[in-house]
XYZ file of C-alpha atoms in Angstrom:
645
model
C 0.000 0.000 0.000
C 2.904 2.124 1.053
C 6.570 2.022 0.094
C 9.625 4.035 1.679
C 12.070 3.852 -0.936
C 15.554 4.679 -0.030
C 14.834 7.481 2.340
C 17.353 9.569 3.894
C 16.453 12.473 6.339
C 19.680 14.735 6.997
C 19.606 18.112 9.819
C 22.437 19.930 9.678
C 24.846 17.633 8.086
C 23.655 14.717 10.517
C 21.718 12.062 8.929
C 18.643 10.455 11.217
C 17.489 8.087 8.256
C 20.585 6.425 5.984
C 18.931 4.974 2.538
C 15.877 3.317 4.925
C 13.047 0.725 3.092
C 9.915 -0.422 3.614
C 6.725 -1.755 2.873
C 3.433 -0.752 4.829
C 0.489 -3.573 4.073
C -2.940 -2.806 4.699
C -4.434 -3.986 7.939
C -0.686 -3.678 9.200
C -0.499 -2.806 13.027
C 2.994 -1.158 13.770
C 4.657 0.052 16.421
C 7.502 2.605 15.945
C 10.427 1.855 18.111
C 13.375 3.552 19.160
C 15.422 5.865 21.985
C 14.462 9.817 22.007
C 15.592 11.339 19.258
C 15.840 8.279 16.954
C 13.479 9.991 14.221
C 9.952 8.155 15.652
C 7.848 11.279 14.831
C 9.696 12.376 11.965
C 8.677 9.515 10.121
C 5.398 10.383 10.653
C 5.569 13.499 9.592
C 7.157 12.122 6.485
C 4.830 9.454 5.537
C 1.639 12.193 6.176
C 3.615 14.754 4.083
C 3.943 17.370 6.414
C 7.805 16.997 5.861
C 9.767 16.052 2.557
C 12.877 13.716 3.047
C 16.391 14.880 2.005
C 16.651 11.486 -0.473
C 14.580 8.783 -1.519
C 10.739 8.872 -2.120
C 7.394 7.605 -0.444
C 4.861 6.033 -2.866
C 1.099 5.268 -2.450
C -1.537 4.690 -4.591
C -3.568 8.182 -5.260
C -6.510 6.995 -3.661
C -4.979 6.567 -0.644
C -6.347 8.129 2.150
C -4.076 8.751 5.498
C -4.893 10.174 8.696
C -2.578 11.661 11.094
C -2.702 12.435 14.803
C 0.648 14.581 15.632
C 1.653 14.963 19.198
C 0.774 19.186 19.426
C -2.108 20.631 16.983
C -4.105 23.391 16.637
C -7.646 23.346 17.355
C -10.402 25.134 15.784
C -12.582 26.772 17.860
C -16.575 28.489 17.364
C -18.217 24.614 17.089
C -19.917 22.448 19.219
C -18.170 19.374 20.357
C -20.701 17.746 17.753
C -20.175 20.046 14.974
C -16.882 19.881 14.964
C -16.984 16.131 14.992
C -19.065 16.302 12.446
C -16.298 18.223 9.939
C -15.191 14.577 9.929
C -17.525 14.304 6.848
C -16.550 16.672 5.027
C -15.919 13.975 1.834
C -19.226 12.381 2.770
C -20.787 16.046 1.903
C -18.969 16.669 -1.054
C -19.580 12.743 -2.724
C -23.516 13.976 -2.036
C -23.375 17.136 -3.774
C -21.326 15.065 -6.831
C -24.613 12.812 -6.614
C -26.869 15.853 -7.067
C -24.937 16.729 -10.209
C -24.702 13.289 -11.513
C -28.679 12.686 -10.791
C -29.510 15.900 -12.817
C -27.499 15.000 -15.705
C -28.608 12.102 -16.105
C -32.155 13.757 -15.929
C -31.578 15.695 -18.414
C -29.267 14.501 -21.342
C -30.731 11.966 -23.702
C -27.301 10.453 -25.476
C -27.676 7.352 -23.508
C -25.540 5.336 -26.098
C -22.572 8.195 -25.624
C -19.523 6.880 -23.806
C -19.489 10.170 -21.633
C -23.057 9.027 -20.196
C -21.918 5.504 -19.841
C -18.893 6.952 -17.753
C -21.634 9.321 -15.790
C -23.185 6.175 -14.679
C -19.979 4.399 -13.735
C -19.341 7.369 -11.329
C -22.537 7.372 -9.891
C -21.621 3.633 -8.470
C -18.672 4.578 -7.347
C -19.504 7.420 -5.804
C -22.447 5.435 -4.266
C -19.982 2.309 -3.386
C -17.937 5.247 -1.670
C -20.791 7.013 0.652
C -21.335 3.251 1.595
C -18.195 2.615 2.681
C -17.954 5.756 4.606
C -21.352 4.747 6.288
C -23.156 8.369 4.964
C -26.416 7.215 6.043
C -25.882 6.534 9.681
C -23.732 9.732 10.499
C -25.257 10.887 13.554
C -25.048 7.119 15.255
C -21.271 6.726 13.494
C -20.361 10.276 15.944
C -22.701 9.565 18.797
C -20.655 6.201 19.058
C -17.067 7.314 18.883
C -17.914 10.450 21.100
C -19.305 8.422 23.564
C -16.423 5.522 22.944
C -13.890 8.294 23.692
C -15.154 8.969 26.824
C -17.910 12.771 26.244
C -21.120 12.212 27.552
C -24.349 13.260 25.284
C -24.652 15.970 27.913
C -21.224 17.355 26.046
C -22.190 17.347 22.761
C -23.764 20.461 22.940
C -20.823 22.359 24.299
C -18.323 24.512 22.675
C -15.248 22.953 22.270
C -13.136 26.012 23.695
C -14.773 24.632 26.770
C -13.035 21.350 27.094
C -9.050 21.483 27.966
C -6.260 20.373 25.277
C -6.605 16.838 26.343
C -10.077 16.497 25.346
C -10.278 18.634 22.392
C -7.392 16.094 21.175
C -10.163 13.767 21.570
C -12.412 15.179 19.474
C -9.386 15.154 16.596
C -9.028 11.574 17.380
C -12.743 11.191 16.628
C -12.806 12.842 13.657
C -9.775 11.158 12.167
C -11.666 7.633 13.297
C -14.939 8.425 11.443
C -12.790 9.674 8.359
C -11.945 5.794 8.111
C -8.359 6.507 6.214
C -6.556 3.867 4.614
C -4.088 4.091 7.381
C -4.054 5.418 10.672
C -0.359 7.290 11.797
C -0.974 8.653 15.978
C 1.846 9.856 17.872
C 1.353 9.000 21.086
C -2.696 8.355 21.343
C -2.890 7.375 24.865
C -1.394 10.408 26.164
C -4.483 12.141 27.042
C -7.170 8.939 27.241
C -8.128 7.250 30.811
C -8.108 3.626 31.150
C -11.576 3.012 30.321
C -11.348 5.140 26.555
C -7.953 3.481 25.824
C -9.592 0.070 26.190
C -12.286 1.686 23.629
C -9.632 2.507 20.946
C -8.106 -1.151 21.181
C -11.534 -2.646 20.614
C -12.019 -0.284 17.848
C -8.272 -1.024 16.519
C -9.362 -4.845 16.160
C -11.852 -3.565 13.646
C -10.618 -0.905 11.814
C -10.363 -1.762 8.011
C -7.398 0.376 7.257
C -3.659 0.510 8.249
C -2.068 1.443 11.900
C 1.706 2.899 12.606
C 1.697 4.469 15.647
C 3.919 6.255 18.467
C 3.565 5.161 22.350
C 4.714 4.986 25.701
C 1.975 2.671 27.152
C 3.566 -1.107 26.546
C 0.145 -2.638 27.326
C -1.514 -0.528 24.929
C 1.516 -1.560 21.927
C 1.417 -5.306 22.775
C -2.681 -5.241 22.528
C -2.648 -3.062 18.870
C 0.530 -3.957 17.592
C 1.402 -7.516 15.354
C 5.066 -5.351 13.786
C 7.569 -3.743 15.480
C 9.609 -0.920 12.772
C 12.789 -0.381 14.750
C 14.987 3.125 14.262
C 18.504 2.192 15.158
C 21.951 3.738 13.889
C 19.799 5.450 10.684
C 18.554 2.220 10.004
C 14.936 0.537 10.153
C 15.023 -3.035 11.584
C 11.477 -5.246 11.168
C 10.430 -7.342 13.777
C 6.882 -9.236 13.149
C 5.721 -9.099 16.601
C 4.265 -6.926 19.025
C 6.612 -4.345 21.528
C 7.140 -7.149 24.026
C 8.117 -9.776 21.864
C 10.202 -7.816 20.223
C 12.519 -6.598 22.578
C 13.571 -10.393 23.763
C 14.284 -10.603 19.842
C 16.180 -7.483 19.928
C 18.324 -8.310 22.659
C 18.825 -11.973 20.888
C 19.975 -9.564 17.941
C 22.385 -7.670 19.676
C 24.231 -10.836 21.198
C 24.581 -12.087 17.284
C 26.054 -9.258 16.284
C 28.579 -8.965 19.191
C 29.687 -12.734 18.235
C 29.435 -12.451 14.997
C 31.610 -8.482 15.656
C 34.188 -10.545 17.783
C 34.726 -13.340 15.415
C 34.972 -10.853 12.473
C 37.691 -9.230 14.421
C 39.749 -12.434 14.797
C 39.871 -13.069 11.636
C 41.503 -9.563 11.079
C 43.908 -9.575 13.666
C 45.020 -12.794 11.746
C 45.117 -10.941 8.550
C 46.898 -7.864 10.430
C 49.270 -10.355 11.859
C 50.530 -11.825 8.832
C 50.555 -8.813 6.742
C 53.028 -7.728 9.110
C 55.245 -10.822 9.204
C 55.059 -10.956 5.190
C 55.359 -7.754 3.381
C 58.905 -7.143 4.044
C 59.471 -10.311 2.603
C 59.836 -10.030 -1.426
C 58.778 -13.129 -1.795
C 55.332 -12.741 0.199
C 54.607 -9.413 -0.989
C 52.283 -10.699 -3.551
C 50.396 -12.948 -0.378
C 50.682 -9.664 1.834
C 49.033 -7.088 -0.566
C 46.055 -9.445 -1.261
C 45.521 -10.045 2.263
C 45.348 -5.766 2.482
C 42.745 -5.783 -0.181
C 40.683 -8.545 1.513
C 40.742 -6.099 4.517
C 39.969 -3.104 2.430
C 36.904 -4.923 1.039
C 35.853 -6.528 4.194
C 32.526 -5.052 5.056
C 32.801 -4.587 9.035
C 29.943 -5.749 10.926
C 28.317 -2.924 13.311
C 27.103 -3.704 16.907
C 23.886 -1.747 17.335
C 24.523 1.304 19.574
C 22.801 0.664 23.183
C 20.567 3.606 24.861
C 21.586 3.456 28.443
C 21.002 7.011 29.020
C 18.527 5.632 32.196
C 17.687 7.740 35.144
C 18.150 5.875 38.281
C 17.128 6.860 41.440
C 15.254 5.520 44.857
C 13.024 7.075 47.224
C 15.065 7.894 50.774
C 13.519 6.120 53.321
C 10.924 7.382 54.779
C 9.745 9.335 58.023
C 8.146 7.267 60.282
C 4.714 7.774 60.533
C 1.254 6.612 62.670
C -0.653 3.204 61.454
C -3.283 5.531 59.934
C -2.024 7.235 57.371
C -5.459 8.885 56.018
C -9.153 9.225 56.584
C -11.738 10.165 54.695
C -15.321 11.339 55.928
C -17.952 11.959 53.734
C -15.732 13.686 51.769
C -17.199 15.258 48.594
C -16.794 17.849 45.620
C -19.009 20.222 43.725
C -17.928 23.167 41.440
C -20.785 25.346 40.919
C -24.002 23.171 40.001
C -21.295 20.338 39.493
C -21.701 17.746 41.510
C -18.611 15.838 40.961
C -18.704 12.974 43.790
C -19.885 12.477 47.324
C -19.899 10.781 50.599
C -16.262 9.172 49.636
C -15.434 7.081 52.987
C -12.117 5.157 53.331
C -8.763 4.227 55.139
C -5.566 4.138 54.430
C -2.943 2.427 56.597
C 0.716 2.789 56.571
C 2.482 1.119 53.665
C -0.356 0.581 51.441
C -0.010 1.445 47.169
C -3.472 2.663 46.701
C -4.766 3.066 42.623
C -7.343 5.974 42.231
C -9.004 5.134 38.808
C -12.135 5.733 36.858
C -12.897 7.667 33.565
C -11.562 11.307 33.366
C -13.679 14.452 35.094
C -14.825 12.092 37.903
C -13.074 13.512 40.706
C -9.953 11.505 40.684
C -7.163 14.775 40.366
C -9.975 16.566 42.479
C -9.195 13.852 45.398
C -5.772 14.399 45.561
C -5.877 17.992 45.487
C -8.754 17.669 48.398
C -5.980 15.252 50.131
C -2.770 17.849 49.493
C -5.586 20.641 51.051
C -4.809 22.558 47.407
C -8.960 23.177 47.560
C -12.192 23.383 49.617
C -14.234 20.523 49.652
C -17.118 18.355 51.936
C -16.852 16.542 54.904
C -13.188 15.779 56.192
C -9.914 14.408 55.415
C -7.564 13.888 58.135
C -4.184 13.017 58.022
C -2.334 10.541 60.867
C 0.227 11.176 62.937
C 3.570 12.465 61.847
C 2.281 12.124 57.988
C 4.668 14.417 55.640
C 3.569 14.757 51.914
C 5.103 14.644 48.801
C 2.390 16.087 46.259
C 3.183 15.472 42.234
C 0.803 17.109 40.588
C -0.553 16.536 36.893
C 0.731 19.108 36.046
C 3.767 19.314 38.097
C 6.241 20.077 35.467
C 4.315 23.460 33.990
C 4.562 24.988 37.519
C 8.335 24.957 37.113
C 9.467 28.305 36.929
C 10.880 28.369 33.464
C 13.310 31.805 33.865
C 15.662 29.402 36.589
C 17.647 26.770 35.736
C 17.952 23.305 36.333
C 20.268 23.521 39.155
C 18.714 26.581 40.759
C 15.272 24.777 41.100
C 16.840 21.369 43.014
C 19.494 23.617 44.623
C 16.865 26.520 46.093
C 14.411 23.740 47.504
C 17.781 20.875 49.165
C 17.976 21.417 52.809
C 20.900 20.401 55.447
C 22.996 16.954 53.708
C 21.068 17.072 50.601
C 22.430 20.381 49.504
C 25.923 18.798 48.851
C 24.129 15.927 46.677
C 22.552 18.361 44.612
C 24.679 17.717 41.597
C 24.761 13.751 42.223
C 21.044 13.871 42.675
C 20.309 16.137 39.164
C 22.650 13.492 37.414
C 20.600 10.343 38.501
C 17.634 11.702 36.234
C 19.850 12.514 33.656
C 21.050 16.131 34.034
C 24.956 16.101 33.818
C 27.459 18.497 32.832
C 26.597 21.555 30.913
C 22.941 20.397 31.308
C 22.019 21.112 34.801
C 22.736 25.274 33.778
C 19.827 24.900 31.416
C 16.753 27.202 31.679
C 13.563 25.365 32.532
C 11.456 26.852 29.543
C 14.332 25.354 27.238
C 13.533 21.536 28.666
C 11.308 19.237 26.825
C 8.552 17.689 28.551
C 10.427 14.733 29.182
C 13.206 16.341 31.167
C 10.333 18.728 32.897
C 8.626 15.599 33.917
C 12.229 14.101 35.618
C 13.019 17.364 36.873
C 9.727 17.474 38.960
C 9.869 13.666 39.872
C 13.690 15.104 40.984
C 12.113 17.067 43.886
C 10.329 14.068 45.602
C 13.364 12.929 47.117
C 14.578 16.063 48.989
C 12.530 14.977 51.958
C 12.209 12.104 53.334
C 8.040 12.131 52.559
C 6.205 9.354 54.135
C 3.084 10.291 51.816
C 3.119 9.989 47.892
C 0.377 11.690 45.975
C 0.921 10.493 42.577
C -0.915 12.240 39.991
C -0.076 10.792 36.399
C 3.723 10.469 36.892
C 4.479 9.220 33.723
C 3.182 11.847 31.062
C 6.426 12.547 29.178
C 8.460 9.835 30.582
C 9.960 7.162 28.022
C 9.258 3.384 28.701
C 12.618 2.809 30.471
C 12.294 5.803 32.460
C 8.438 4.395 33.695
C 9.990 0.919 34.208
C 12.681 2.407 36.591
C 9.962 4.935 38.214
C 7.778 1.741 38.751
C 11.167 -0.303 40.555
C 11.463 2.807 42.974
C 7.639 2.844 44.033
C 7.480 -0.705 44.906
C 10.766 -0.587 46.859
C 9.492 2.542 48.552
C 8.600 1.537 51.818
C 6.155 4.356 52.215
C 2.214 5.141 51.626
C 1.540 5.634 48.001
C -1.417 7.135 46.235
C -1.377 7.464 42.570
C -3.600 8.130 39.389
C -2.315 6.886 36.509
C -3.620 5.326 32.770
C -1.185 3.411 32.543
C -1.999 -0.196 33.194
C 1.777 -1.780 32.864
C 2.769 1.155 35.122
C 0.270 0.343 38.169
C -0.003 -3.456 37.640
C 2.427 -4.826 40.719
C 2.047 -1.417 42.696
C -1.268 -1.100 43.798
C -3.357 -3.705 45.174
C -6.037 -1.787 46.393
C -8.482 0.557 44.045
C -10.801 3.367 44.725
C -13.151 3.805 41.433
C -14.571 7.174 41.024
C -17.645 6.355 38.635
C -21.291 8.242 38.722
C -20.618 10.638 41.758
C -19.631 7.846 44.040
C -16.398 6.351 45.039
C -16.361 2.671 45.007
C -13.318 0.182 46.940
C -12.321 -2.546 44.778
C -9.717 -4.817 46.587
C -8.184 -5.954 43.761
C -5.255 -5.078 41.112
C -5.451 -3.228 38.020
C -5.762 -6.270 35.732
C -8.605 -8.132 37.487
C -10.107 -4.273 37.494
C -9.983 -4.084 33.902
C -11.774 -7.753 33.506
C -14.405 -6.346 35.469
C -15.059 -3.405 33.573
C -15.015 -5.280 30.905
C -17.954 -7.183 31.741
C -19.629 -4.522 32.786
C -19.547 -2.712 29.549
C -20.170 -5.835 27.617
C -23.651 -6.320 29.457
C -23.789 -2.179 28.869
C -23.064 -2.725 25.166
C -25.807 -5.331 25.542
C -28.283 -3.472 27.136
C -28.148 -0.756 24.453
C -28.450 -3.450 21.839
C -31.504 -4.865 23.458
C -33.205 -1.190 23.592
C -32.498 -0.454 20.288
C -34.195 -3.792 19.020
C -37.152 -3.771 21.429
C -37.802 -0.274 20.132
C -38.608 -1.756 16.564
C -39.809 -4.840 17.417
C -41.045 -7.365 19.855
C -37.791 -10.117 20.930
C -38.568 -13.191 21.396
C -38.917 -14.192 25.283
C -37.200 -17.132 25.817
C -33.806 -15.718 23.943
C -34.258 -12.294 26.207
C -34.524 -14.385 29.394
C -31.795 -16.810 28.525
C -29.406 -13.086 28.166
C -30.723 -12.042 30.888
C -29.420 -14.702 32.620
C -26.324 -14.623 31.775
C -25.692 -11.198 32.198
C -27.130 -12.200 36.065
C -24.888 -15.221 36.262
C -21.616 -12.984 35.006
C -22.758 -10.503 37.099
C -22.900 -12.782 40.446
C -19.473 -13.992 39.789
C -17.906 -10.796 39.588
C -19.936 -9.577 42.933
C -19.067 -12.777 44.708
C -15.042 -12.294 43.909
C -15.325 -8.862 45.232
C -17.258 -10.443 48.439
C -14.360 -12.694 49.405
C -11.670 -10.164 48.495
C -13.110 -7.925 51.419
C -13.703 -11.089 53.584
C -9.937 -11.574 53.203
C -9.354 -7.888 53.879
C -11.854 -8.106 57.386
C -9.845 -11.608 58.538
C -6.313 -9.895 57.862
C -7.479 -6.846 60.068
C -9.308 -9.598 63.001
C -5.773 -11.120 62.902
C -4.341 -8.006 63.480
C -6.490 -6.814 66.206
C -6.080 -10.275 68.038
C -2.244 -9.964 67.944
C -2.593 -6.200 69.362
C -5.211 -7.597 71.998
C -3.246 -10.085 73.359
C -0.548 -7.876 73.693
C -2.357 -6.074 75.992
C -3.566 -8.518 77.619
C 0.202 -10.326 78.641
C 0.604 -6.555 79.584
C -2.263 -6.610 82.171
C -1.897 -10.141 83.368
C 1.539 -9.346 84.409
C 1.639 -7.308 87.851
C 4.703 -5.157 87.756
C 3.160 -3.945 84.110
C -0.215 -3.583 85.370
C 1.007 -1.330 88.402
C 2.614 0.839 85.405
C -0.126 1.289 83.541
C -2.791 1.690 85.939
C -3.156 5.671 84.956
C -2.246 5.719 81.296
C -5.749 6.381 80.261
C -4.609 6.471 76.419
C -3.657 3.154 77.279
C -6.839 1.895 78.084
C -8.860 3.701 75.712
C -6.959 2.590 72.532
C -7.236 -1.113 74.276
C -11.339 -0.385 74.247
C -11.332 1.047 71.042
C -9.604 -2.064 69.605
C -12.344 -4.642 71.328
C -15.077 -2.583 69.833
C -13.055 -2.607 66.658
C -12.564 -6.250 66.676
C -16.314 -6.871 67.878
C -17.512 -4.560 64.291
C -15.167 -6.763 61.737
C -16.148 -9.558 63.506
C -20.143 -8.938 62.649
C -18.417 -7.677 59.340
C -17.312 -11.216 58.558
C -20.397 -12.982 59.449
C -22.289 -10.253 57.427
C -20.110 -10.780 54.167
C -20.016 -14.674 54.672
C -23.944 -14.669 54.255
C -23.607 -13.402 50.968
C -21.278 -15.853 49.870
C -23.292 -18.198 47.726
């Protein structure tokens, strides 16, 4: 479908792309891989022709239809979230008004046996063949769906799209490059500003999509589910692995160890040649022998070992102040803006040491909880911290509020107090910022460095508390994979929001969903989160289907009850794995609370510590508060073991 030919891409005298070929196929999915700076969005740009190469060419067919998603765009602005969607149809409108013109010809001319009116009607079916393809009659359903798919709400559709922040308006691109149905898809870094539940949306909608897919991306879950190819940018050179990102990088590595062998045996074989040249070609009679072993040398073609990125920051959290059992309550807490109710009555605990996932689809109070949490607005109810609790807040944000007029050093140096201070340098260089780099301005960084910067100023205290709020926007896969190392060695309290399901799988353990104004505990990890929600939307999905039908006709009862029954049935299971997840939650806290009880109890029963606590009323009251405590999981348990099936 498409061919690089020979490309080469030069910037000041530096090539990025040496003589590079190959083929794109349709239905391809392929991942772009590569360090920073390798040339990944460049060759996007060059295969959407938004940027000419230096050499070579790029051939299509001239029917071929691409659309392109680029990192940064500009957005148009004076539409409605729908109208502007709608712009997506912009061919659809102009095939109908060829129609129009066709139709009234063929009205009115009467040379039926002409070849110019049997070419009219030839046009007509393929214009018609066209509009079908492009699904012209069910517009309003086609936008509805991918709206809704990337996460708006009907309520939205009305609303101007100046409205909506960057990250959704790059939504409603997304949607309009989907409903253009292109012959192939090219997105630099999709995922960047989708939640978990819209990302799973565009791989469902990737298994379907007619056309073909090279994208851009930092999300490794998101590559392995899309992605069947792997393109590789390496030394100037493309390298084509048939497999998705995962696979591909065991096959890479197996690559590399080739070439070293095959680089080491090479260079055997020339210190031989070397070797002898130098015994022989003093030696009139083995000139001849020397000089052809030069020329073998001269035309040996020397076998390159694939440059390795280990540009890696590398850091760990310092240990961390310690802190009371109870790290954080929440009361009733809740959030409106205006007439916006965005959730309420949130009630939960977190204890010392626990990784706790806040997830859910985006504008449902997630960022608003943590910046309830760091006190950074007003809200409902309360939210108490424990004892001795000190916070380390990363924002979503976090690297714009860098002041971009200091420099790297001067925003680490400014903030280290006491020991730190001399470590300052050390510190910058473990997330890459060595040499000349640490007297760069801030507003000079790119959003990768911003992001390390920021992460940089989480370890200048010794924070028992992590908020968390998307960490890795910006960050490279290496630099998430070393981020992810340090929070599950961090022996602190974590809270994080993140969309990034290879990220938080073997961190948290624990989820808070914030869905419909409510905040629902899920005791469970990201991946048996996911399966839920899955089946949730799949009976959704179902539900729709069914309305849709019953509106036009009458289903038949038996099939509807049979559905209906298994939507019950999947249902059930789902509730009932929940059920004993918090039965094993209430037993590990009744084990607790007998350990702490008996405690006590050896305390009392002895004499010498009974005489010593006799008037340490704090005693006594935490050892009451702990039998009533042990008394409510304990009707807890029986409560939850009733609805065990």
């Amino acid at each position: 479908m498409i061919s690089v030919n020979a490309v080469t891409v030069s910037f000041g005298g530096h090539n990025l792309f040496d003589n590079i070929s190959f083929l794109i196929n349709p239905k391809d999915r392929i991942g772009l891989a590569g360090k920073n700076g390798a040339g990944k969005s460049t060759l996007l740009k060059i295969l959407s022709g938004n940027q000419n190469p230096t050499k070579g060419e790029i051939s299509m067919p001239k029917s071929c239809k691409i659309g392109y998603l680029p990192q940064d765009m500009i957005h148009q602005h004076g539409r409605t979230v729908f109208e502007e969607t709608e712009t997506a149809y912009e061919e659809i409108q102009n095939l109908e008004k060829r129609i129009e013109e066709i139709n009234h010809q063929l009205e009115t001319r009467t040379d039926y046996e002409s070849d110019s009116y049997s070419k009219l009607i030839e046009e007509q079916t393929e214009v018609y063949t066209r509009l079908d393809v492009l699904g012209a009659g069910s517009r309003s359903e086609e936008i509805e769906k991918i709206l809704k798919g990337l996460g708006f709400d009907r309520k939205d559709f009305d609303r101007q799209t100046a409205e909506f922040s960057g990250g959704w308006r790059m939504r409603i691109e997304l949607a309009k490059l989907l409903l253009q149905r292109p012959d192939i898809l090219l997105l630099d870094e999709p995922t960047n500003h989708l939640d978990i539940e819209a990302i799973m949306w565009l791989e469902e909608f990737m298994e379907t999509f007619n056309g073909a897919v090279m994208l851009i991306s930092h999300d490794k879950t998101f590559l392995d589910n899309v992605t069947s190819r792997t393109l590789e940018i390496s030394n100037q050179k493309i390298y084509d692995y048939k497999t998705n990102y995962s696979h591909y990088l065991e096959l890479r590595k197996e690559r590399r160890e080739q070439q070293e062998n095959a680089a080491k045996n090479q260079q055997k074989i020339i210190d031989q040649y070397e070797t002898l040249i130098d015994k022989n070609r003093a030696k009139a009679s083995k000139a001849a022998f020397a000089q052809s072993l030069i020329k073998k040398l001269d035309k040996m073609e020397r076998i390159e070992v694939d440059e390795e990125d280990n540009a890696a920051m590398y850091f760990r959290f310092p240990p961390p102040a310690h802190s009371g059992k109870i790290v954080l309550t929440a009361e009733h807490a809740g959030k409106q803006y205006g007439d916006k109710r965005i959730f309420s009555d949130a009630n939960f605990i977190i204890t010392k040491g626990e990784k706790v996932g806040l997830v859910g689809r985006n504008g449902e109070g997630k960022s608003t909880m943590m910046k309830m949490i760091a006190k950074k607005v007003e809200f409902e109810g309360k939210i108490i911290l424990g004892h001795s609790v000190m916070m380390g807040y990363f924002e979503q944000d976090q690297e714009e509020k860098l002041d971009p007029k200091k420099t790297v050093f001067e925003t680490i140096d400014e903030l280290a107090v006491g020991d730190v201070r001399k470590q300052v340098r050390g510190l910058l260089g473990s997330f890459l910022f060595r040499g000349d780099d640490i007297d760069k301005k801030v507003q000079v960084l790119s959003g990768g460095e911003r992001g390390r910067l920021a992460l940089c100023k989480l370890l200048l205290e010794p924070y028992n508390l992590l908020l968390m709020d998307e960490p890795t926007n910006h960050l490279d896969l290496r630099s998430k994979d070393i981020l992810k190392k340090a929070l599950m060695d961090y022996e602190g309290t974590v809270v994080m929001v993140s969309h990034d399901r290879d990220f938080m799988k073997g961190i948290c353990n624990r989820l808070f969903e914030f869905r419909d104004g409510k905040v629902k505990e899920h005791l469970c990890d990201i991946e048996e989160f996911m399966q839920l929600r899955k089946v949730e939307r799949l009976n959704e999905l179902d539900l729709e289907k069914k309305e849709a039908v019953a509106s036009k006709q009458m289903a038949d009862g038996s099939k509807q009850s049979a559905v209906k029954t298994a939507n019950i049935n999947t249902e059930k299971e789902a509730e009932q794995k929940q059920i004993r997840n918090q039965i094993k939650k209430t037993e590990e806290n009744i084990s607790n609370l007998e350990v702490k009880l008996k405690e006590c109890n050896d305390k009392l029963a002895n004499a010498d510590e009974y005489q010593k606590l006799m008037n340490d009323k704090a005693f006594f009251a935490n050892y009451e508060k702990m039998k009533a405590d042990l008394e409510k999981e304990m009707e807890k348990w029986e409560e939850l073991s009733g609805k065990l099936a």
